[in-house]
Amino acid sequence: DQQVKQNSPSLSVQEGRISILNCDYTNSMFDYFLWYKKYPAEGPTFLISISSIKDKNEDGRFTVFLNKSAKHLSLHIVPSQPGDSAVYFCAARDSSNTGKLIFGQGTTLQVKP
Amino acid sequence: DAGVIQSPRHEVTEMGQEVTLRCKPISGHNSLFWYRQTMMRGLELLIYFNNNVPIDDSGMPEDRFSAKMPNASFSTLKIQPSEPRDSAVYFCASSFGQGVMVAKNIQYFGAGTRLSVL
C-alpha cells in the first residue's frame, strides 16, 4: 500500500523551462513533506521541505506547493538546468510516528540542453 | 565530516549465502535508518534506530533480515539466507534529533550498497 505516490516515472524538459514534479499522498496524518534529489551512484540528498501548516515554500529556483485538501504536493524548478537531471523523491512524515519518513517511488527528471 | 559511509559499495553473492552490509553514521547523529530502493516501491524504510535502540522494524521484510547497532558509530544489516528477490540498492542514513524532531532534522544518506543475489 503506497501511501506516497509519484505517478510519473520520468519527465523530460528543455533547459530554461519549468519542471513540475508531482506527488500524491493518502495519509491525512502526514504533517511534514520533503523532496530529495538523487544522482546515479550516490545517495539521496535533501532539497527542500514544507510543513503542513504552509502551502508554499521557496528556495532559490525550487518551490514546493502543498494542497492539503487534494493531498497533493508539487516541486517546481524554474529555470531548469541540465545539472538538475536526477531522480527526485517525495517523502512524508507521519505525525503519529514521527521518527520515519515514507518515500515515493521517485521521478527521473531529464533536462535537455 | 566524511558523511555516512557504507560498505561494501557492491556485493554479488549466490542464493543462500549470508550477506552483511555495514554503515558508519555521521559522528554526533543519534538516529540511523536502513532503506531499500527498488524500481517498483522506491525507497522503503526497513528499520530505524534512535540512540542505538531499534524503534521501528515494521519494514523488515521477513526473518531473514536482521539489523544491529552495537554502538553509535556502527550498524549492520544482515540477510541470511539471501534470495534473488533481495537484489536492490540498500541505503543507510543518519540524522540528529529525537521524536518529533527527527524527521525535521534532515536525513543524510550514504552512497548505498548495490546487492545482487544470483
PDB file of C-alpha atoms in Angstrom:
ATOM      1  CA  ASP A   1       0.000   0.000   0.000  1.00  0.00           C
ATOM      2  CA  GLN A   2       1.804   3.073  -1.294  1.00  0.00           C
ATOM      3  CA  GLN A   3       0.962   5.997   0.966  1.00  0.00           C
ATOM      4  CA  VAL A   4       3.148   8.333  -1.088  1.00  0.00           C
ATOM      5  CA  LYS A   5       2.859   8.082  -4.847  1.00  0.00           C
ATOM      6  CA  GLN A   6       4.790   9.671  -7.644  1.00  0.00           C
ATOM      7  CA  ASN A   7       2.788   8.600 -10.655  1.00  0.00           C
ATOM      8  CA  SER A   8       5.171   9.896 -13.290  1.00  0.00           C
ATOM      9  CA  PRO A   9       8.273   7.691 -13.503  1.00  0.00           C
ATOM     10  CA  SER A  10      10.009  10.180 -15.759  1.00  0.00           C
ATOM     11  CA  LEU A  11       9.872  13.750 -17.015  1.00  0.00           C
ATOM     12  CA  SER A  12      11.818  15.482 -19.768  1.00  0.00           C
ATOM     13  CA  VAL A  13      12.031  19.272 -20.126  1.00  0.00           C
ATOM     14  CA  GLN A  14      14.081  21.769 -22.063  1.00  0.00           C
ATOM     15  CA  GLU A  15      16.752  23.807 -20.334  1.00  0.00           C
ATOM     16  CA  GLY A  16      15.369  27.106 -19.103  1.00  0.00           C
ATOM     17  CA  ARG A  17      11.796  25.870 -18.897  1.00  0.00           C
ATOM     18  CA  ILE A  18       9.849  24.928 -15.792  1.00  0.00           C
ATOM     19  CA  SER A  19       9.954  21.405 -14.370  1.00  0.00           C
ATOM     20  CA  ILE A  20       6.975  20.298 -12.314  1.00  0.00           C
ATOM     21  CA  LEU A  21       7.217  17.101 -10.318  1.00  0.00           C
ATOM     22  CA  ASN A  22       4.114  15.791  -8.616  1.00  0.00           C
ATOM     23  CA  CYS A  23       3.429  13.725  -5.537  1.00  0.00           C
ATOM     24  CA  ASP A  24       0.179  12.433  -4.041  1.00  0.00           C
ATOM     25  CA  TYR A  25      -0.375  11.019  -0.593  1.00  0.00           C
ATOM     26  CA  THR A  26      -3.192   9.209   1.154  1.00  0.00           C
ATOM     27  CA  ASN A  27      -2.483   9.579   4.866  1.00  0.00           C
ATOM     28  CA  SER A  28      -4.059  12.644   6.448  1.00  0.00           C
ATOM     29  CA  MET A  29      -1.698  12.249   9.422  1.00  0.00           C
ATOM     30  CA  PHE A  30       1.269  13.383   7.334  1.00  0.00           C
ATOM     31  CA  ASP A  31       2.418  16.737   8.678  1.00  0.00           C
ATOM     32  CA  TYR A  32       5.763  17.369   7.019  1.00  0.00           C
ATOM     33  CA  PHE A  33       6.948  16.809   3.480  1.00  0.00           C
ATOM     34  CA  LEU A  34      10.371  16.728   1.911  1.00  0.00           C
ATOM     35  CA  TRP A  35      11.934  16.427  -1.517  1.00  0.00           C
ATOM     36  CA  TYR A  36      15.206  14.612  -2.038  1.00  0.00           C
ATOM     37  CA  LYS A  37      17.366  14.554  -5.145  1.00  0.00           C
ATOM     38  CA  LYS A  38      19.462  11.583  -6.179  1.00  0.00           C
ATOM     39  CA  TYR A  39      22.254  11.364  -8.743  1.00  0.00           C
ATOM     40  CA  PRO A  40      23.415   7.987 -10.093  1.00  0.00           C
ATOM     41  CA  ALA A  41      25.707   6.046  -7.762  1.00  0.00           C
ATOM     42  CA  GLU A  42      25.042   8.495  -4.934  1.00  0.00           C
ATOM     43  CA  GLY A  43      22.662   8.593  -2.021  1.00  0.00           C
ATOM     44  CA  PRO A  44      19.662  10.933  -1.961  1.00  0.00           C
ATOM     45  CA  THR A  45      20.301  14.465  -0.714  1.00  0.00           C
ATOM     46  CA  PHE A  46      17.799  16.795   0.871  1.00  0.00           C
ATOM     47  CA  LEU A  47      16.444  19.511  -1.386  1.00  0.00           C
ATOM     48  CA  ILE A  48      13.512  21.340   0.176  1.00  0.00           C
ATOM     49  CA  SER A  49      10.724  20.758   2.677  1.00  0.00           C
ATOM     50  CA  ILE A  50       7.341  22.119   3.726  1.00  0.00           C
ATOM     51  CA  SER A  51       5.239  21.891   6.840  1.00  0.00           C
ATOM     52  CA  SER A  52       1.558  21.037   6.547  1.00  0.00           C
ATOM     53  CA  ILE A  53       0.677  24.436   8.030  1.00  0.00           C
ATOM     54  CA  LYS A  54       2.037  26.116   4.920  1.00  0.00           C
ATOM     55  CA  ASP A  55       1.055  25.922   1.281  1.00  0.00           C
ATOM     56  CA  LYS A  56       4.280  27.128  -0.294  1.00  0.00           C
ATOM     57  CA  ASN A  57       7.976  27.157   0.421  1.00  0.00           C
ATOM     58  CA  GLU A  58      10.573  28.654  -1.861  1.00  0.00           C
ATOM     59  CA  ASP A  59      14.335  28.251  -2.011  1.00  0.00           C
ATOM     60  CA  GLY A  60      16.009  29.814  -4.993  1.00  0.00           C
ATOM     61  CA  ARG A  61      14.925  28.044  -8.153  1.00  0.00           C
ATOM     62  CA  PHE A  62      12.982  25.446  -6.163  1.00  0.00           C
ATOM     63  CA  THR A  63       9.445  25.903  -4.879  1.00  0.00           C
ATOM     64  CA  VAL A  64       7.267  23.311  -3.213  1.00  0.00           C
ATOM     65  CA  PHE A  65       3.490  23.705  -3.175  1.00  0.00           C
ATOM     66  CA  LEU A  66       1.179  21.810  -0.854  1.00  0.00           C
ATOM     67  CA  ASN A  67      -2.535  21.309  -1.429  1.00  0.00           C
ATOM     68  CA  LYS A  68      -3.814  19.576   1.690  1.00  0.00           C
ATOM     69  CA  SER A  69      -7.379  19.211   0.531  1.00  0.00           C
ATOM     70  CA  ALA A  70      -6.192  17.358  -2.539  1.00  0.00           C
ATOM     71  CA  LYS A  71      -3.411  15.581  -0.660  1.00  0.00           C
ATOM     72  CA  HIS A  72      -1.038  16.716  -3.357  1.00  0.00           C
ATOM     73  CA  LEU A  73       2.306  18.418  -3.461  1.00  0.00           C
ATOM     74  CA  SER A  74       4.480  19.528  -6.288  1.00  0.00           C
ATOM     75  CA  LEU A  75       8.040  20.667  -6.810  1.00  0.00           C
ATOM     76  CA  HIS A  76       8.668  23.447  -9.315  1.00  0.00           C
ATOM     77  CA  ILE A  77      12.121  24.087 -10.709  1.00  0.00           C
ATOM     78  CA  VAL A  78      12.499  27.370 -12.566  1.00  0.00           C
ATOM     79  CA  PRO A  79      14.527  27.695 -14.684  1.00  0.00           C
ATOM     80  CA  SER A  80      15.538  24.092 -15.185  1.00  0.00           C
ATOM     81  CA  GLN A  81      19.214  23.372 -15.760  1.00  0.00           C
ATOM     82  CA  PRO A  82      20.966  20.270 -17.120  1.00  0.00           C
ATOM     83  CA  GLY A  83      22.524  19.742 -13.681  1.00  0.00           C
ATOM     84  CA  ASP A  84      19.026  19.241 -12.288  1.00  0.00           C
ATOM     85  CA  SER A  85      18.800  15.943 -14.153  1.00  0.00           C
ATOM     86  CA  ALA A  86      18.375  13.379 -11.377  1.00  0.00           C
ATOM     87  CA  VAL A  87      15.816  11.219  -9.616  1.00  0.00           C
ATOM     88  CA  TYR A  88      13.537  13.194  -7.299  1.00  0.00           C
ATOM     89  CA  PHE A  89      11.904  11.534  -4.314  1.00  0.00           C
ATOM     90  CA  CYS A  90       8.973  12.911  -2.416  1.00  0.00           C
ATOM     91  CA  ALA A  91       8.813  11.953   1.291  1.00  0.00           C
ATOM     92  CA  ALA A  92       6.308  12.471   4.081  1.00  0.00           C
ATOM     93  CA  ARG A  93       6.386  12.279   7.861  1.00  0.00           C
ATOM     94  CA  ASP A  94       3.570  10.672   9.814  1.00  0.00           C
ATOM     95  CA  SER A  95       2.753  12.805  12.858  1.00  0.00           C
ATOM     96  CA  SER A  96       1.730   9.659  14.729  1.00  0.00           C
ATOM     97  CA  ASN A  97       5.101   8.021  14.094  1.00  0.00           C
ATOM     98  CA  THR A  98       7.434  10.924  13.837  1.00  0.00           C
ATOM     99  CA  GLY A  99      10.648   9.011  13.534  1.00  0.00           C
ATOM    100  CA  LYS A 100      10.145   7.801   9.997  1.00  0.00           C
ATOM    101  CA  LEU A 101       9.726   9.144   6.511  1.00  0.00           C
ATOM    102  CA  ILE A 102       7.623   7.485   3.819  1.00  0.00           C
ATOM    103  CA  PHE A 103       9.133   7.874   0.361  1.00  0.00           C
ATOM    104  CA  GLY A 104       7.571   7.722  -3.060  1.00  0.00           C
ATOM    105  CA  GLN A 105       8.898   5.712  -5.978  1.00  0.00           C
ATOM    106  CA  GLY A 106      10.811   8.619  -7.481  1.00  0.00           C
ATOM    107  CA  THR A 107      10.614  10.585 -10.738  1.00  0.00           C
ATOM    108  CA  THR A 108      13.549  10.757 -13.120  1.00  0.00           C
ATOM    109  CA  LEU A 109      13.973  14.264 -14.465  1.00  0.00           C
ATOM    110  CA  GLN A 110      15.957  14.876 -17.623  1.00  0.00           C
ATOM    111  CA  VAL A 111      16.751  18.466 -18.548  1.00  0.00           C
ATOM    112  CA  LYS A 112      17.875  18.744 -22.146  1.00  0.00           C
ATOM    113  CA  PRO A 113      20.376  21.453 -23.147  1.00  0.00           C
TER     114      PRO A 113
ATOM    115  CA  ASP B   1      32.889  15.216   8.097  1.00  0.00           C
ATOM    116  CA  ALA B   2      33.107  12.247   5.728  1.00  0.00           C
ATOM    117  CA  GLY B   3      29.375  11.733   5.693  1.00  0.00           C
ATOM    118  CA  VAL B   4      27.604   8.418   6.054  1.00  0.00           C
ATOM    119  CA  ILE B   5      29.897   5.594   4.993  1.00  0.00           C
ATOM    120  CA  GLN B   6      28.560   2.330   3.669  1.00  0.00           C
ATOM    121  CA  SER B   7      30.436  -0.814   2.751  1.00  0.00           C
ATOM    122  CA  PRO B   8      30.711  -2.639   0.516  1.00  0.00           C
ATOM    123  CA  ARG B   9      29.602  -0.497  -2.427  1.00  0.00           C
ATOM    124  CA  HIS B  10      28.784  -3.576  -4.453  1.00  0.00           C
ATOM    125  CA  GLU B  11      28.063  -7.109  -3.346  1.00  0.00           C
ATOM    126  CA  VAL B  12      27.447 -10.080  -5.599  1.00  0.00           C
ATOM    127  CA  THR B  13      26.544 -13.322  -3.915  1.00  0.00           C
ATOM    128  CA  GLU B  14      24.785 -16.580  -4.558  1.00  0.00           C
ATOM    129  CA  MET B  15      21.382 -17.515  -3.301  1.00  0.00           C
ATOM    130  CA  GLY B  16      21.513 -18.967   0.182  1.00  0.00           C
ATOM    131  CA  GLN B  17      24.620 -17.095   1.242  1.00  0.00           C
ATOM    132  CA  GLU B  18      24.762 -14.697   4.166  1.00  0.00           C
ATOM    133  CA  VAL B  19      25.198 -11.036   3.327  1.00  0.00           C
ATOM    134  CA  THR B  20      26.269  -8.317   5.756  1.00  0.00           C
ATOM    135  CA  LEU B  21      26.010  -4.639   4.907  1.00  0.00           C
ATOM    136  CA  ARG B  22      27.773  -2.071   7.051  1.00  0.00           C
ATOM    137  CA  CYS B  23      27.163   1.546   7.911  1.00  0.00           C
ATOM    138  CA  LYS B  24      29.020   4.233   9.781  1.00  0.00           C
ATOM    139  CA  PRO B  25      26.739   7.212  10.522  1.00  0.00           C
ATOM    140  CA  ILE B  26      27.821  10.815  10.769  1.00  0.00           C
ATOM    141  CA  SER B  27      29.505  11.473  14.086  1.00  0.00           C
ATOM    142  CA  GLY B  28      27.096  13.020  16.572  1.00  0.00           C
ATOM    143  CA  HIS B  29      23.964  11.794  14.818  1.00  0.00           C
ATOM    144  CA  ASN B  30      21.719   9.722  17.047  1.00  0.00           C
ATOM    145  CA  SER B  31      19.244   8.264  14.548  1.00  0.00           C
ATOM    146  CA  LEU B  32      20.091   5.701  11.899  1.00  0.00           C
ATOM    147  CA  PHE B  33      17.899   4.376   9.106  1.00  0.00           C
ATOM    148  CA  TRP B  34      18.187   1.448   6.709  1.00  0.00           C
ATOM    149  CA  TYR B  35      16.350   1.729   3.374  1.00  0.00           C
ATOM    150  CA  ARG B  36      15.965  -0.474   0.333  1.00  0.00           C
ATOM    151  CA  GLN B  37      15.466   1.010  -3.119  1.00  0.00           C
ATOM    152  CA  THR B  38      13.616  -0.875  -5.837  1.00  0.00           C
ATOM    153  CA  MET B  39      12.058   0.310  -9.070  1.00  0.00           C
ATOM    154  CA  MET B  40       8.582  -0.725  -8.035  1.00  0.00           C
ATOM    155  CA  ARG B  41       8.480   0.618  -4.485  1.00  0.00           C
ATOM    156  CA  GLY B  42      11.058   3.356  -4.464  1.00  0.00           C
ATOM    157  CA  LEU B  43      12.750   3.895  -1.102  1.00  0.00           C
ATOM    158  CA  GLU B  44      11.379   1.624   1.591  1.00  0.00           C
ATOM    159  CA  LEU B  45      12.326   2.100   5.220  1.00  0.00           C
ATOM    160  CA  LEU B  46      13.407  -1.222   6.673  1.00  0.00           C
ATOM    161  CA  ILE B  47      14.325  -0.246  10.223  1.00  0.00           C
ATOM    162  CA  TYR B  48      15.458   2.736  12.207  1.00  0.00           C
ATOM    163  CA  PHE B  49      17.381   3.182  15.432  1.00  0.00           C
ATOM    164  CA  ASN B  50      17.378   6.045  17.884  1.00  0.00           C
ATOM    165  CA  ASN B  51      20.252   6.185  20.373  1.00  0.00           C
ATOM    166  CA  ASN B  52      21.264   2.674  19.218  1.00  0.00           C
ATOM    167  CA  VAL B  53      17.832   1.228  20.072  1.00  0.00           C
ATOM    168  CA  PRO B  54      15.614  -0.197  17.312  1.00  0.00           C
ATOM    169  CA  ILE B  55      12.457   1.917  17.268  1.00  0.00           C
ATOM    170  CA  ASP B  56      10.549   0.649  14.251  1.00  0.00           C
ATOM    171  CA  ASP B  57      11.355  -2.519  12.339  1.00  0.00           C
ATOM    172  CA  SER B  58       7.967  -2.882  10.683  1.00  0.00           C
ATOM    173  CA  GLY B  59       9.578  -2.533   7.268  1.00  0.00           C
ATOM    174  CA  MET B  60      11.872  -5.516   7.644  1.00  0.00           C
ATOM    175  CA  PRO B  61      10.567  -7.933   5.012  1.00  0.00           C
ATOM    176  CA  GLU B  62      10.962 -11.169   6.922  1.00  0.00           C
ATOM    177  CA  ASP B  63      13.000 -13.038   9.478  1.00  0.00           C
ATOM    178  CA  ARG B  64      15.836 -13.434   7.030  1.00  0.00           C
ATOM    179  CA  PHE B  65      16.635  -9.770   7.636  1.00  0.00           C
ATOM    180  CA  SER B  66      18.197  -8.525  10.846  1.00  0.00           C
ATOM    181  CA  ALA B  67      19.868  -5.288  11.875  1.00  0.00           C
ATOM    182  CA  LYS B  68      22.054  -4.310  14.779  1.00  0.00           C
ATOM    183  CA  MET B  69      23.579  -1.151  16.132  1.00  0.00           C
ATOM    184  CA  PRO B  70      26.104  -2.140  18.782  1.00  0.00           C
ATOM    185  CA  ASN B  71      27.319   1.431  19.238  1.00  0.00           C
ATOM    186  CA  ALA B  72      26.704   4.946  17.994  1.00  0.00           C
ATOM    187  CA  SER B  73      29.196   4.671  15.164  1.00  0.00           C
ATOM    188  CA  PHE B  74      28.329   1.359  13.544  1.00  0.00           C
ATOM    189  CA  SER B  75      25.367  -0.603  12.249  1.00  0.00           C
ATOM    190  CA  THR B  76      24.904  -3.765  10.223  1.00  0.00           C
ATOM    191  CA  LEU B  77      22.101  -5.148   8.103  1.00  0.00           C
ATOM    192  CA  LYS B  78      22.276  -8.893   7.627  1.00  0.00           C
ATOM    193  CA  ILE B  79      20.390 -11.111   5.204  1.00  0.00           C
ATOM    194  CA  GLN B  80      20.547 -14.827   5.877  1.00  0.00           C
ATOM    195  CA  PRO B  81      19.874 -16.701   3.690  1.00  0.00           C
ATOM    196  CA  SER B  82      19.842 -14.320   0.743  1.00  0.00           C
ATOM    197  CA  GLU B  83      17.439 -14.737  -2.172  1.00  0.00           C
ATOM    198  CA  PRO B  84      17.421 -13.257  -5.709  1.00  0.00           C
ATOM    199  CA  ARG B  85      14.456 -11.021  -4.798  1.00  0.00           C
ATOM    200  CA  ASP B  86      16.670  -9.293  -2.229  1.00  0.00           C
ATOM    201  CA  SER B  87      18.654  -7.745  -5.080  1.00  0.00           C
ATOM    202  CA  ALA B  88      18.376  -3.983  -4.658  1.00  0.00           C
ATOM    203  CA  VAL B  89      20.301  -0.937  -3.527  1.00  0.00           C
ATOM    204  CA  TYR B  90      20.441  -0.627   0.237  1.00  0.00           C
ATOM    205  CA  PHE B  91      20.931   2.798   1.780  1.00  0.00           C
ATOM    206  CA  CYS B  92      21.862   3.823   5.261  1.00  0.00           C
ATOM    207  CA  ALA B  93      21.008   7.304   6.514  1.00  0.00           C
ATOM    208  CA  SER B  94      21.569   9.188   9.739  1.00  0.00           C
ATOM    209  CA  SER B  95      20.169  12.294  11.387  1.00  0.00           C
ATOM    210  CA  PHE B  96      20.252  14.181  14.635  1.00  0.00           C
ATOM    211  CA  GLY B  97      17.161  14.565  16.708  1.00  0.00           C
ATOM    212  CA  GLN B  98      14.553  12.636  18.628  1.00  0.00           C
ATOM    213  CA  GLY B  99      10.848  12.081  18.425  1.00  0.00           C
ATOM    214  CA  VAL B 100       9.074  14.884  16.650  1.00  0.00           C
ATOM    215  CA  MET B 101      12.355  16.466  15.675  1.00  0.00           C
ATOM    216  CA  VAL B 102      13.857  13.506  13.900  1.00  0.00           C
ATOM    217  CA  ALA B 103      12.298  13.926  10.520  1.00  0.00           C
ATOM    218  CA  LYS B 104      12.645  17.700  10.534  1.00  0.00           C
ATOM    219  CA  ASN B 105      16.327  17.199  11.036  1.00  0.00           C
ATOM    220  CA  ILE B 106      17.372  16.140   7.596  1.00  0.00           C
ATOM    221  CA  GLN B 107      18.441  12.585   6.926  1.00  0.00           C
ATOM    222  CA  TYR B 108      21.862  12.218   5.348  1.00  0.00           C
ATOM    223  CA  PHE B 109      22.310   9.231   3.116  1.00  0.00           C
ATOM    224  CA  GLY B 110      25.290   7.095   2.314  1.00  0.00           C
ATOM    225  CA  ALA B 111      26.132   6.171  -1.262  1.00  0.00           C
ATOM    226  CA  GLY B 112      24.415   2.805  -0.909  1.00  0.00           C
ATOM    227  CA  THR B 113      25.306  -0.850  -1.392  1.00  0.00           C
ATOM    228  CA  ARG B 114      24.188  -2.468  -4.622  1.00  0.00           C
ATOM    229  CA  LEU B 115      23.358  -6.076  -3.816  1.00  0.00           C
ATOM    230  CA  SER B 116      22.982  -8.727  -6.472  1.00  0.00           C
ATOM    231  CA  VAL B 117      21.891 -12.193  -5.414  1.00  0.00           C
ATOM    232  CA  LEU B 118      22.320 -14.734  -8.197  1.00  0.00           C
TER     233      LEU B 118
END
